[in-house]
Amino acid sequence: MGFARACSVALVGVEGVVVEVQADLEPGVAAFTLVGLPDKSLVESRDRVRAAVVNSGAEWPQKKLTVGLSPASVPKSGSGFDLAVACAVLGAAERIDPAMIADVVMIGELGLDGRVRPVRGVLPAVLAAAEAGYEQVVVPEQTAGEAALVPGVSVLGVRSLRQLIAVLCDEPVPEEPVEGQGRPDAMLAGLMIPGTGLAPAAARGDRSLPDLADVAGQPRPRQALEVAAAGGHHLLFSGPPGAGKTMLAERLSSVLPPLTRQESLEVTAVHSVAGILPPGEPLVSRAPYCAPHHSATMQSLVGGGNGMPRPGAVSLAHRGVLFLDEAPEFSGKALDALRQPLESGHVVVARSAGVVRLPARFLMVLAANPCPCGRHSLTGAGCECPPSVVRRYQARLSGPLLDRVDLRVEVEPVDRADLLGHGGRGESTAVVAARVREARARAAERLVGTPWTTNSEVPGHELRTRLLVAPGALAAAERDLERGILTARGLDRVLRVAWTVADLRGADRPDASDVAVALELRTGIQRGVPMGAGER
């Protein structure tokens, strides 16, 4: 009788659970039984592993084989357990020393010829292994850079099961052809990469991004964009087609500050689980930008799918921008599903396979036309939409959803002087981004020692009791509250925006002019306030 164990990781959303893969060989009729709540793709690993072992030059044991995945109560899915199952079987058959693999976490899919194929979610899996105290990880060669982002973990990248067997048995490592665009032969498997963290991929930082200076005119929407970036406030652009709503939204992510190390790991983990990490860029260093089509379902927005739920658009936009163009065209059920993540910064998806909590702290930008034809606000343009159609169209954005939007700005058509450049180009992304970084630094210094980092995260109670504005600054906001123009939540959001406006101009606390700017950006009612920072 032979017994051996290896370790792998089961992903539940973007969180991992270390799974012990146990292999037991007993005399009897040759059979292969896999237990431990596997899904269909994991059950099929029996055939993949058997073929991979034989085609790697090892002998398949002709005995009764039982492979158990513990803890058995955790649902397990995917093909990432293949490598651990194969090594546990070879350890039980004494082809390799069981002690060599007992405390090694192995993640990877096996091809029938023994090649090791990459799988989704390597980064969160290695993070879970490190938190559980494991120090050695084996992954496919293509994902070794992603795994090495986790500090304190030694990573072994392999191209084939044959190479892994050679490394574990201290034999010469055979040469294997590089599949696709793998690493050069000088970095073949067998080299342990200390997991001290890799620098963010230069390709992503050097990639050309759209410049805010390309937007013609639109001083007030540009100011709103800057305020949104500085404080993390949600934003609604409404106006006719061709006014520049999409251009503005596409440039917001480049105005946001670069992600911190912790934020980069959070974003990379989500993108790794979704399988959308670009080749050669193991670490996401810039704020992501996600713009789903208006035909997107509720599941594609907030997460879901068959079996264990997968990240949706709100999670793919974590720490970045979620842009909903033609927002009234989205289904009402999908838009209303955004309320929870907008408030809490995460989304909880319950399915029969389990409950998953996914990160979803994003900056939402909505763009909407005034009516189905888009000409309702244009004087003399001849909008033919009946008033009832216009009202129904505008009512598709529900009041509870709009109440969570801090900034609501009308985007007017571009005039000839601005379009032809006679009025001069607006400020570039670099200039605006520098002001945004300074404003965020002021907010972070003020909020040190608290769980919040941006003004949009501060609860209303704190704004009304500890972070006080200048005396008499709230007079206009209080009048709007009494008239029903503002709700209680709306007043809190006006206070948050006022703090951001004050941070942008370098003030210690908001005064009446900052509150007036915040009120105008939220209600759209002209207050006679001067242009702010982004409209110079």
PDB file of C-alpha atoms in Angstrom, residues 259-521:
ATOM      1  CA  LEU A 259      -2.707  52.060  -7.878  1.00  0.00           C
ATOM      2  CA  THR A 260      -0.912  51.365  -4.626  1.00  0.00           C
ATOM      3  CA  ARG A 261       0.794  48.010  -4.160  1.00  0.00           C
ATOM      4  CA  GLN A 262      -2.149  46.595  -2.213  1.00  0.00           C
ATOM      5  CA  GLU A 263      -4.677  47.949  -4.704  1.00  0.00           C
ATOM      6  CA  SER A 264      -2.666  46.463  -7.591  1.00  0.00           C
ATOM      7  CA  LEU A 265      -2.763  43.025  -5.976  1.00  0.00           C
ATOM      8  CA  GLU A 266      -6.531  43.318  -5.408  1.00  0.00           C
ATOM      9  CA  VAL A 267      -7.186  44.301  -9.025  1.00  0.00           C
ATOM     10  CA  THR A 268      -4.769  41.722 -10.434  1.00  0.00           C
ATOM     11  CA  ALA A 269      -6.426  38.975  -8.379  1.00  0.00           C
ATOM     12  CA  VAL A 270      -9.848  39.799  -9.843  1.00  0.00           C
ATOM     13  CA  HIS A 271      -8.511  39.986 -13.399  1.00  0.00           C
ATOM     14  CA  SER A 272      -6.618  36.726 -12.884  1.00  0.00           C
ATOM     15  CA  VAL A 273      -9.790  34.911 -11.802  1.00  0.00           C
ATOM     16  CA  ALA A 274     -11.592  36.378 -14.828  1.00  0.00           C
ATOM     17  CA  GLY A 275      -8.739  35.262 -17.111  1.00  0.00           C
ATOM     18  CA  ILE A 276      -8.176  38.687 -18.696  1.00  0.00           C
ATOM     19  CA  LEU A 277      -4.628  39.489 -17.572  1.00  0.00           C
ATOM     20  CA  PRO A 278      -2.658  40.611 -20.651  1.00  0.00           C
ATOM     21  CA  PRO A 279       0.288  38.333 -21.558  1.00  0.00           C
ATOM     22  CA  GLY A 280       3.548  39.534 -20.077  1.00  0.00           C
ATOM     23  CA  GLU A 281       1.860  41.923 -17.630  1.00  0.00           C
ATOM     24  CA  PRO A 282       1.499  40.062 -14.342  1.00  0.00           C
ATOM     25  CA  LEU A 283       0.627  43.150 -12.277  1.00  0.00           C
ATOM     26  CA  VAL A 284      -2.093  45.705 -13.048  1.00  0.00           C
ATOM     27  CA  SER A 285      -0.639  49.071 -12.035  1.00  0.00           C
ATOM     28  CA  ARG A 286      -3.182  51.502 -13.499  1.00  0.00           C
ATOM     29  CA  ALA A 287      -6.826  52.032 -12.611  1.00  0.00           C
ATOM     30  CA  PRO A 288      -8.912  49.679 -14.781  1.00  0.00           C
ATOM     31  CA  TYR A 289     -11.604  50.907 -17.150  1.00  0.00           C
ATOM     32  CA  CYS A 290     -14.646  48.761 -17.872  1.00  0.00           C
ATOM     33  CA  ALA A 291     -17.412  49.780 -20.297  1.00  0.00           C
ATOM     34  CA  PRO A 292     -20.017  47.016 -20.761  1.00  0.00           C
ATOM     35  CA  HIS A 293     -22.541  47.230 -23.592  1.00  0.00           C
ATOM     36  CA  HIS A 294     -26.045  48.349 -22.709  1.00  0.00           C
ATOM     37  CA  SER A 295     -27.357  44.878 -23.579  1.00  0.00           C
ATOM     38  CA  ALA A 296     -25.369  43.408 -20.649  1.00  0.00           C
ATOM     39  CA  THR A 297     -27.358  41.226 -18.281  1.00  0.00           C
ATOM     40  CA  MET A 298     -27.527  41.651 -14.531  1.00  0.00           C
ATOM     41  CA  GLN A 299     -25.243  38.630 -14.077  1.00  0.00           C
ATOM     42  CA  SER A 300     -22.587  40.087 -16.376  1.00  0.00           C
ATOM     43  CA  LEU A 301     -22.688  43.368 -14.443  1.00  0.00           C
ATOM     44  CA  VAL A 302     -22.610  42.183 -10.824  1.00  0.00           C
ATOM     45  CA  GLY A 303     -21.260  38.649 -11.291  1.00  0.00           C
ATOM     46  CA  GLY A 304     -22.771  35.209 -11.587  1.00  0.00           C
ATOM     47  CA  GLY A 305     -22.923  32.370 -14.061  1.00  0.00           C
ATOM     48  CA  ASN A 306     -23.405  28.625 -13.793  1.00  0.00           C
ATOM     49  CA  GLY A 307     -21.825  26.922 -10.816  1.00  0.00           C
ATOM     50  CA  MET A 308     -19.534  29.092  -8.725  1.00  0.00           C
ATOM     51  CA  PRO A 309     -20.158  32.798  -9.544  1.00  0.00           C
ATOM     52  CA  ARG A 310     -17.553  34.650 -11.593  1.00  0.00           C
ATOM     53  CA  PRO A 311     -16.621  38.358 -11.328  1.00  0.00           C
ATOM     54  CA  GLY A 312     -18.836  40.778 -13.229  1.00  0.00           C
ATOM     55  CA  ALA A 313     -18.169  44.229 -14.646  1.00  0.00           C
ATOM     56  CA  VAL A 314     -18.426  45.923 -11.236  1.00  0.00           C
ATOM     57  CA  SER A 315     -15.585  43.710  -9.955  1.00  0.00           C
ATOM     58  CA  LEU A 316     -13.499  44.087 -13.115  1.00  0.00           C
ATOM     59  CA  ALA A 317     -13.760  47.861 -12.528  1.00  0.00           C
ATOM     60  CA  HIS A 318     -12.603  47.530  -8.896  1.00  0.00           C
ATOM     61  CA  ARG A 319     -10.373  50.517  -7.983  1.00  0.00           C
ATOM     62  CA  GLY A 320     -11.107  51.967 -11.401  1.00  0.00           C
ATOM     63  CA  VAL A 321     -13.920  53.264 -13.621  1.00  0.00           C
ATOM     64  CA  LEU A 322     -17.193  51.605 -14.618  1.00  0.00           C
ATOM     65  CA  PHE A 323     -18.655  53.492 -17.589  1.00  0.00           C
ATOM     66  CA  LEU A 324     -22.266  52.845 -18.573  1.00  0.00           C
ATOM     67  CA  ASP A 325     -22.799  54.521 -21.924  1.00  0.00           C
ATOM     68  CA  GLU A 326     -26.429  54.972 -22.990  1.00  0.00           C
ATOM     69  CA  ALA A 327     -27.347  54.230 -19.364  1.00  0.00           C
ATOM     70  CA  PRO A 328     -31.169  54.419 -19.875  1.00  0.00           C
ATOM     71  CA  GLU A 329     -30.873  51.567 -22.379  1.00  0.00           C
ATOM     72  CA  PHE A 330     -29.649  49.162 -19.654  1.00  0.00           C
ATOM     73  CA  SER A 331     -32.348  47.024 -18.079  1.00  0.00           C
ATOM     74  CA  GLY A 332     -33.870  48.443 -14.915  1.00  0.00           C
ATOM     75  CA  LYS A 333     -33.066  45.244 -13.007  1.00  0.00           C
ATOM     76  CA  ALA A 334     -29.385  45.487 -13.959  1.00  0.00           C
ATOM     77  CA  LEU A 335     -29.132  49.168 -12.960  1.00  0.00           C
ATOM     78  CA  ASP A 336     -30.890  48.628  -9.630  1.00  0.00           C
ATOM     79  CA  ALA A 337     -28.484  45.770  -8.868  1.00  0.00           C
ATOM     80  CA  LEU A 338     -25.712  48.397  -8.733  1.00  0.00           C
ATOM     81  CA  ARG A 339     -27.107  49.998  -5.586  1.00  0.00           C
ATOM     82  CA  GLN A 340     -25.493  47.572  -3.146  1.00  0.00           C
ATOM     83  CA  PRO A 341     -21.915  47.753  -4.508  1.00  0.00           C
ATOM     84  CA  LEU A 342     -22.187  51.545  -4.853  1.00  0.00           C
ATOM     85  CA  GLU A 343     -22.760  51.800  -1.100  1.00  0.00           C
ATOM     86  CA  SER A 344     -20.718  48.915   0.316  1.00  0.00           C
ATOM     87  CA  GLY A 345     -17.807  48.554  -2.111  1.00  0.00           C
ATOM     88  CA  HIS A 346     -18.440  44.842  -2.596  1.00  0.00           C
ATOM     89  CA  VAL A 347     -21.071  42.549  -4.079  1.00  0.00           C
ATOM     90  CA  VAL A 348     -22.427  39.329  -2.575  1.00  0.00           C
ATOM     91  CA  VAL A 349     -23.640  36.747  -5.112  1.00  0.00           C
ATOM     92  CA  ALA A 350     -25.574  33.727  -3.853  1.00  0.00           C
ATOM     93  CA  ARG A 351     -25.903  30.632  -6.027  1.00  0.00           C
ATOM     94  CA  SER A 352     -26.649  26.980  -5.383  1.00  0.00           C
ATOM     95  CA  ALA A 353     -22.922  26.231  -5.509  1.00  0.00           C
ATOM     96  CA  GLY A 354     -22.155  28.759  -2.770  1.00  0.00           C
ATOM     97  CA  VAL A 355     -22.071  32.385  -1.720  1.00  0.00           C
ATOM     98  CA  VAL A 356     -19.272  34.569  -3.079  1.00  0.00           C
ATOM     99  CA  ARG A 357     -18.174  38.020  -1.894  1.00  0.00           C
ATOM    100  CA  LEU A 358     -16.444  39.978  -4.659  1.00  0.00           C
ATOM    101  CA  PRO A 359     -14.703  43.379  -4.357  1.00  0.00           C
ATOM    102  CA  ALA A 360     -16.458  46.196  -6.222  1.00  0.00           C
ATOM    103  CA  ARG A 361     -15.232  49.611  -5.118  1.00  0.00           C
ATOM    104  CA  PHE A 362     -15.417  51.511  -8.386  1.00  0.00           C
ATOM    105  CA  LEU A 363     -16.091  54.990  -9.707  1.00  0.00           C
ATOM    106  CA  MET A 364     -19.283  54.910 -11.784  1.00  0.00           C
ATOM    107  CA  VAL A 365     -19.818  57.199 -14.778  1.00  0.00           C
ATOM    108  CA  LEU A 366     -23.221  57.282 -16.462  1.00  0.00           C
ATOM    109  CA  ALA A 367     -23.872  58.852 -19.865  1.00  0.00           C
ATOM    110  CA  ALA A 368     -27.415  59.529 -21.041  1.00  0.00           C
ATOM    111  CA  ASN A 369     -29.167  61.279 -23.903  1.00  0.00           C
ATOM    112  CA  PRO A 370     -32.050  63.602 -23.004  1.00  0.00           C
ATOM    113  CA  CYS A 371     -34.520  61.516 -25.034  1.00  0.00           C
ATOM    114  CA  PRO A 372     -34.514  58.518 -27.426  1.00  0.00           C
ATOM    115  CA  CYS A 373     -33.596  60.686 -30.432  1.00  0.00           C
ATOM    116  CA  GLY A 374     -31.111  62.750 -28.419  1.00  0.00           C
ATOM    117  CA  ARG A 375     -32.309  66.162 -29.639  1.00  0.00           C
ATOM    118  CA  HIS A 376     -34.667  67.103 -26.825  1.00  0.00           C
ATOM    119  CA  SER A 377     -32.337  69.692 -25.282  1.00  0.00           C
ATOM    120  CA  LEU A 378     -31.280  71.258 -28.585  1.00  0.00           C
ATOM    121  CA  THR A 379     -33.141  74.503 -29.274  1.00  0.00           C
ATOM    122  CA  GLY A 380     -34.984  74.332 -32.567  1.00  0.00           C
ATOM    123  CA  ALA A 381     -33.548  70.927 -33.493  1.00  0.00           C
ATOM    124  CA  GLY A 382     -37.018  69.489 -33.968  1.00  0.00           C
ATOM    125  CA  CYS A 383     -37.199  66.680 -31.394  1.00  0.00           C
ATOM    126  CA  GLU A 384     -40.191  64.572 -32.385  1.00  0.00           C
ATOM    127  CA  CYS A 385     -40.370  62.503 -29.182  1.00  0.00           C
ATOM    128  CA  PRO A 386     -43.725  62.961 -27.414  1.00  0.00           C
ATOM    129  CA  PRO A 387     -43.482  64.325 -23.845  1.00  0.00           C
ATOM    130  CA  SER A 388     -44.682  61.021 -22.412  1.00  0.00           C
ATOM    131  CA  VAL A 389     -41.869  59.168 -24.242  1.00  0.00           C
ATOM    132  CA  VAL A 390     -39.288  61.651 -22.946  1.00  0.00           C
ATOM    133  CA  ARG A 391     -40.550  61.225 -19.374  1.00  0.00           C
ATOM    134  CA  ARG A 392     -40.484  57.436 -19.595  1.00  0.00           C
ATOM    135  CA  TYR A 393     -37.002  57.480 -21.102  1.00  0.00           C
ATOM    136  CA  GLN A 394     -35.588  59.730 -18.390  1.00  0.00           C
ATOM    137  CA  ALA A 395     -37.363  57.711 -15.668  1.00  0.00           C
ATOM    138  CA  ARG A 396     -35.368  54.602 -16.619  1.00  0.00           C
ATOM    139  CA  LEU A 397     -32.658  55.934 -14.308  1.00  0.00           C
ATOM    140  CA  SER A 398     -34.456  55.404 -11.016  1.00  0.00           C
ATOM    141  CA  GLY A 399     -34.459  57.959  -8.227  1.00  0.00           C
ATOM    142  CA  PRO A 400     -32.667  55.665  -5.715  1.00  0.00           C
ATOM    143  CA  LEU A 401     -29.858  55.088  -8.240  1.00  0.00           C
ATOM    144  CA  LEU A 402     -29.490  58.782  -9.110  1.00  0.00           C
ATOM    145  CA  ASP A 403     -29.499  59.675  -5.410  1.00  0.00           C
ATOM    146  CA  ARG A 404     -26.199  57.783  -5.157  1.00  0.00           C
ATOM    147  CA  VAL A 405     -24.648  59.873  -7.951  1.00  0.00           C
ATOM    148  CA  ASP A 406     -22.767  62.853  -6.506  1.00  0.00           C
ATOM    149  CA  LEU A 407     -22.222  64.843  -9.704  1.00  0.00           C
ATOM    150  CA  ARG A 408     -24.830  65.455 -12.412  1.00  0.00           C
ATOM    151  CA  VAL A 409     -23.639  67.613 -15.271  1.00  0.00           C
ATOM    152  CA  GLU A 410     -25.263  68.764 -18.501  1.00  0.00           C
ATOM    153  CA  VAL A 411     -22.914  68.414 -21.469  1.00  0.00           C
ATOM    154  CA  GLU A 412     -23.796  71.092 -24.014  1.00  0.00           C
ATOM    155  CA  PRO A 413     -23.065  70.825 -27.756  1.00  0.00           C
ATOM    156  CA  VAL A 414     -19.579  71.988 -28.718  1.00  0.00           C
ATOM    157  CA  ASP A 415     -19.529  75.393 -30.417  1.00  0.00           C
ATOM    158  CA  ARG A 416     -17.517  76.156 -33.530  1.00  0.00           C
ATOM    159  CA  ALA A 417     -14.766  78.127 -31.767  1.00  0.00           C
ATOM    160  CA  ASP A 418     -13.980  75.289 -29.357  1.00  0.00           C
ATOM    161  CA  LEU A 419     -14.197  72.612 -32.031  1.00  0.00           C
ATOM    162  CA  LEU A 420     -11.788  74.409 -34.374  1.00  0.00           C
ATOM    163  CA  GLY A 421      -9.408  75.237 -31.535  1.00  0.00           C
ATOM    164  CA  HIS A 422      -9.839  79.010 -31.641  1.00  0.00           C
ATOM    165  CA  GLY A 423     -10.406  79.058 -27.892  1.00  0.00           C
ATOM    166  CA  GLY A 424      -7.183  77.172 -27.170  1.00  0.00           C
ATOM    167  CA  ARG A 425      -6.691  73.607 -25.989  1.00  0.00           C
ATOM    168  CA  GLY A 426      -7.798  72.572 -22.542  1.00  0.00           C
ATOM    169  CA  GLU A 427      -5.462  71.296 -19.859  1.00  0.00           C
ATOM    170  CA  SER A 428      -3.728  67.992 -20.508  1.00  0.00           C
ATOM    171  CA  THR A 429      -4.205  64.808 -18.546  1.00  0.00           C
ATOM    172  CA  ALA A 430      -0.808  65.236 -16.859  1.00  0.00           C
ATOM    173  CA  VAL A 431      -1.703  68.668 -15.457  1.00  0.00           C
ATOM    174  CA  VAL A 432      -5.095  67.564 -14.157  1.00  0.00           C
ATOM    175  CA  ALA A 433      -3.721  64.295 -12.780  1.00  0.00           C
ATOM    176  CA  ALA A 434      -1.104  66.210 -10.783  1.00  0.00           C
ATOM    177  CA  ARG A 435      -3.823  68.271  -9.088  1.00  0.00           C
ATOM    178  CA  VAL A 436      -5.832  65.131  -8.426  1.00  0.00           C
ATOM    179  CA  ARG A 437      -2.838  63.488  -6.723  1.00  0.00           C
ATOM    180  CA  GLU A 438      -2.300  66.539  -4.521  1.00  0.00           C
ATOM    181  CA  ALA A 439      -5.988  66.641  -3.553  1.00  0.00           C
ATOM    182  CA  ARG A 440      -5.994  62.943  -2.715  1.00  0.00           C
ATOM    183  CA  ALA A 441      -2.864  63.381  -0.620  1.00  0.00           C
ATOM    184  CA  ARG A 442      -4.596  66.113   1.415  1.00  0.00           C
ATOM    185  CA  ALA A 443      -7.634  63.895   1.942  1.00  0.00           C
ATOM    186  CA  ALA A 444      -5.485  60.907   2.932  1.00  0.00           C
ATOM    187  CA  GLU A 445      -3.571  63.026   5.456  1.00  0.00           C
ATOM    188  CA  ARG A 446      -6.828  64.287   6.962  1.00  0.00           C
ATOM    189  CA  LEU A 447      -8.280  60.756   7.134  1.00  0.00           C
ATOM    190  CA  VAL A 448      -5.175  59.051   8.534  1.00  0.00           C
ATOM    191  CA  GLY A 449      -6.096  56.611  11.279  1.00  0.00           C
ATOM    192  CA  THR A 450      -9.532  55.940   9.758  1.00  0.00           C
ATOM    193  CA  PRO A 451     -10.650  53.130   7.399  1.00  0.00           C
ATOM    194  CA  TRP A 452     -11.298  55.692   4.629  1.00  0.00           C
ATOM    195  CA  THR A 453      -8.895  57.132   2.074  1.00  0.00           C
ATOM    196  CA  THR A 454     -11.137  59.285  -0.171  1.00  0.00           C
ATOM    197  CA  ASN A 455     -13.877  61.791   0.583  1.00  0.00           C
ATOM    198  CA  SER A 456     -16.549  59.667  -1.096  1.00  0.00           C
ATOM    199  CA  GLU A 457     -16.058  56.936   1.516  1.00  0.00           C
ATOM    200  CA  VAL A 458     -16.543  59.112   4.613  1.00  0.00           C
ATOM    201  CA  PRO A 459     -19.898  58.433   6.361  1.00  0.00           C
ATOM    202  CA  GLY A 460     -22.329  61.304   6.753  1.00  0.00           C
ATOM    203  CA  HIS A 461     -22.173  61.126  10.560  1.00  0.00           C
ATOM    204  CA  GLU A 462     -18.448  61.908  10.462  1.00  0.00           C
ATOM    205  CA  LEU A 463     -19.048  64.816   8.087  1.00  0.00           C
ATOM    206  CA  ARG A 464     -21.658  66.350  10.365  1.00  0.00           C
ATOM    207  CA  THR A 465     -19.885  65.821  13.684  1.00  0.00           C
ATOM    208  CA  ARG A 466     -16.106  65.660  13.237  1.00  0.00           C
ATOM    209  CA  LEU A 467     -15.218  67.058   9.814  1.00  0.00           C
ATOM    210  CA  LEU A 468     -17.032  70.380  10.049  1.00  0.00           C
ATOM    211  CA  VAL A 469     -17.238  72.982   7.295  1.00  0.00           C
ATOM    212  CA  ALA A 470     -16.761  76.718   7.842  1.00  0.00           C
ATOM    213  CA  PRO A 471     -19.512  78.460   9.889  1.00  0.00           C
ATOM    214  CA  GLY A 472     -22.508  79.388   7.745  1.00  0.00           C
ATOM    215  CA  ALA A 473     -21.223  77.440   4.710  1.00  0.00           C
ATOM    216  CA  LEU A 474     -24.236  75.098   4.665  1.00  0.00           C
ATOM    217  CA  ALA A 475     -26.939  77.774   4.497  1.00  0.00           C
ATOM    218  CA  ALA A 476     -27.733  77.152   0.801  1.00  0.00           C
ATOM    219  CA  ALA A 477     -27.674  73.368   1.240  1.00  0.00           C
ATOM    220  CA  GLU A 478     -30.020  73.575   4.226  1.00  0.00           C
ATOM    221  CA  ARG A 479     -32.483  75.608   2.164  1.00  0.00           C
ATOM    222  CA  ASP A 480     -32.389  73.005  -0.617  1.00  0.00           C
ATOM    223  CA  LEU A 481     -33.010  70.299   1.976  1.00  0.00           C
ATOM    224  CA  GLU A 482     -36.071  72.121   3.302  1.00  0.00           C
ATOM    225  CA  ARG A 483     -37.419  72.626  -0.240  1.00  0.00           C
ATOM    226  CA  GLY A 484     -37.063  68.936  -1.053  1.00  0.00           C
ATOM    227  CA  ILE A 485     -34.375  69.521  -3.697  1.00  0.00           C
ATOM    228  CA  LEU A 486     -31.939  67.471  -1.577  1.00  0.00           C
ATOM    229  CA  THR A 487     -32.507  64.274   0.396  1.00  0.00           C
ATOM    230  CA  ALA A 488     -30.647  63.467   3.607  1.00  0.00           C
ATOM    231  CA  ARG A 489     -28.315  61.220   1.603  1.00  0.00           C
ATOM    232  CA  GLY A 490     -27.970  64.002  -0.966  1.00  0.00           C
ATOM    233  CA  LEU A 491     -26.842  66.461   1.728  1.00  0.00           C
ATOM    234  CA  ASP A 492     -24.141  64.045   2.869  1.00  0.00           C
ATOM    235  CA  ARG A 493     -22.939  63.689  -0.693  1.00  0.00           C
ATOM    236  CA  VAL A 494     -22.858  67.462  -1.161  1.00  0.00           C
ATOM    237  CA  LEU A 495     -20.624  67.661   1.917  1.00  0.00           C
ATOM    238  CA  ARG A 496     -18.289  65.042   0.466  1.00  0.00           C
ATOM    239  CA  VAL A 497     -18.024  66.902  -2.836  1.00  0.00           C
ATOM    240  CA  ALA A 498     -17.450  70.192  -0.995  1.00  0.00           C
ATOM    241  CA  TRP A 499     -14.493  68.660   0.825  1.00  0.00           C
ATOM    242  CA  THR A 500     -13.064  67.503  -2.522  1.00  0.00           C
ATOM    243  CA  VAL A 501     -13.480  70.969  -4.054  1.00  0.00           C
ATOM    244  CA  ALA A 502     -11.688  72.432  -1.018  1.00  0.00           C
ATOM    245  CA  ASP A 503      -8.873  69.879  -1.381  1.00  0.00           C
ATOM    246  CA  LEU A 504      -8.418  70.833  -5.035  1.00  0.00           C
ATOM    247  CA  ARG A 505      -7.928  74.496  -4.162  1.00  0.00           C
ATOM    248  CA  GLY A 506      -5.715  73.684  -1.155  1.00  0.00           C
ATOM    249  CA  ALA A 507      -8.103  74.901   1.574  1.00  0.00           C
ATOM    250  CA  ASP A 508      -8.187  73.485   5.108  1.00  0.00           C
ATOM    251  CA  ARG A 509     -11.969  73.097   5.066  1.00  0.00           C
ATOM    252  CA  PRO A 510     -14.882  73.939   2.763  1.00  0.00           C
ATOM    253  CA  ASP A 511     -16.440  77.386   2.774  1.00  0.00           C
ATOM    254  CA  ALA A 512     -19.700  78.678   1.263  1.00  0.00           C
ATOM    255  CA  SER A 513     -18.235  78.843  -2.258  1.00  0.00           C
ATOM    256  CA  ASP A 514     -17.116  75.178  -2.102  1.00  0.00           C
ATOM    257  CA  VAL A 515     -20.573  74.102  -0.957  1.00  0.00           C
ATOM    258  CA  ALA A 516     -22.119  76.195  -3.751  1.00  0.00           C
ATOM    259  CA  VAL A 517     -19.952  74.424  -6.343  1.00  0.00           C
ATOM    260  CA  ALA A 518     -20.941  71.049  -4.880  1.00  0.00           C
ATOM    261  CA  LEU A 519     -24.625  71.998  -4.982  1.00  0.00           C
ATOM    262  CA  GLU A 520     -24.397  73.143  -8.584  1.00  0.00           C
ATOM    263  CA  LEU A 521     -22.593  69.962  -9.633  1.00  0.00           C
TER     264      LEU A 521
END
